[in-house]
Amino acid sequence: MNDLLFSVPGIACGHCAAAIRDCVTDVPGVRAVDVDVPAKTVRVAGGADAAAVRAAIAEAGYEAA
């Protein structure tokens, strides 16, 4: 299992973080989600597929770089 780290420039506040966390948590294989608002990053622990996590971030309304 590897951690995945995504840069998400659109993260601006706690509401953004919660929306992303809610969507990403539902991806199969995700054990934990850490959204760092100041760094504008999302770290995902577990064995989730990177493309599925990117799609979940997009579903929340944000683009993962």
XYZ file of C-alpha atoms in Angstrom:
65
model
C 0.000 0.000 0.000
C 1.290 3.395 -0.977
C 0.218 6.890 -0.065
C -0.910 9.026 -2.969
C -0.270 12.764 -2.906
C -2.178 15.191 -5.099
C -1.764 18.923 -5.558
C -5.197 20.575 -5.612
C -4.720 24.323 -6.221
C -8.423 25.115 -5.759
C -8.497 24.232 -2.052
C -9.219 27.452 -0.166
C -10.984 26.579 3.084
C -12.308 23.956 5.451
C -15.462 23.573 3.366
C -13.304 22.658 0.353
C -11.411 20.144 2.475
C -14.608 18.547 3.775
C -16.102 18.222 0.274
C -12.965 16.542 -1.035
C -12.645 14.286 2.016
C -16.285 13.157 1.685
C -15.886 12.180 -1.979
C -12.455 10.571 -1.681
C -13.402 8.518 1.396
C -15.917 6.601 -0.753
C -13.220 5.371 -3.195
C -12.474 1.662 -2.709
C -9.122 1.066 -1.045
C -8.941 4.417 0.739
C -7.928 4.012 4.390
C -7.466 7.691 5.263
C -7.637 11.105 3.619
C -5.641 14.116 4.786
C -6.456 17.467 3.173
C -3.879 20.179 3.915
C -5.549 23.513 3.120
C -2.446 25.769 3.412
C -0.333 23.403 1.280
C -3.262 22.741 -1.099
C -2.588 18.989 -1.078
C -4.559 15.792 -0.591
C -2.769 12.720 0.780
C -4.584 9.395 0.483
C -3.480 6.339 2.456
C -4.352 2.842 1.330
C -4.391 0.943 -1.909
C -6.739 3.132 -3.913
C -6.365 3.617 -7.652
C -4.933 7.079 -8.437
C -7.343 7.622 -11.341
C -10.312 6.819 -9.103
C -9.085 9.312 -6.493
C -8.624 12.003 -9.173
C -12.186 11.316 -10.361
C -13.505 11.675 -6.798
C -11.661 14.979 -6.383
C -13.210 16.135 -9.673
C -16.634 15.011 -8.438
C -16.131 17.314 -5.459
C -15.518 20.161 -7.921
C -11.725 20.419 -7.824
C -8.892 19.554 -10.184
C -6.002 17.418 -8.992
C -2.669 18.267 -10.564
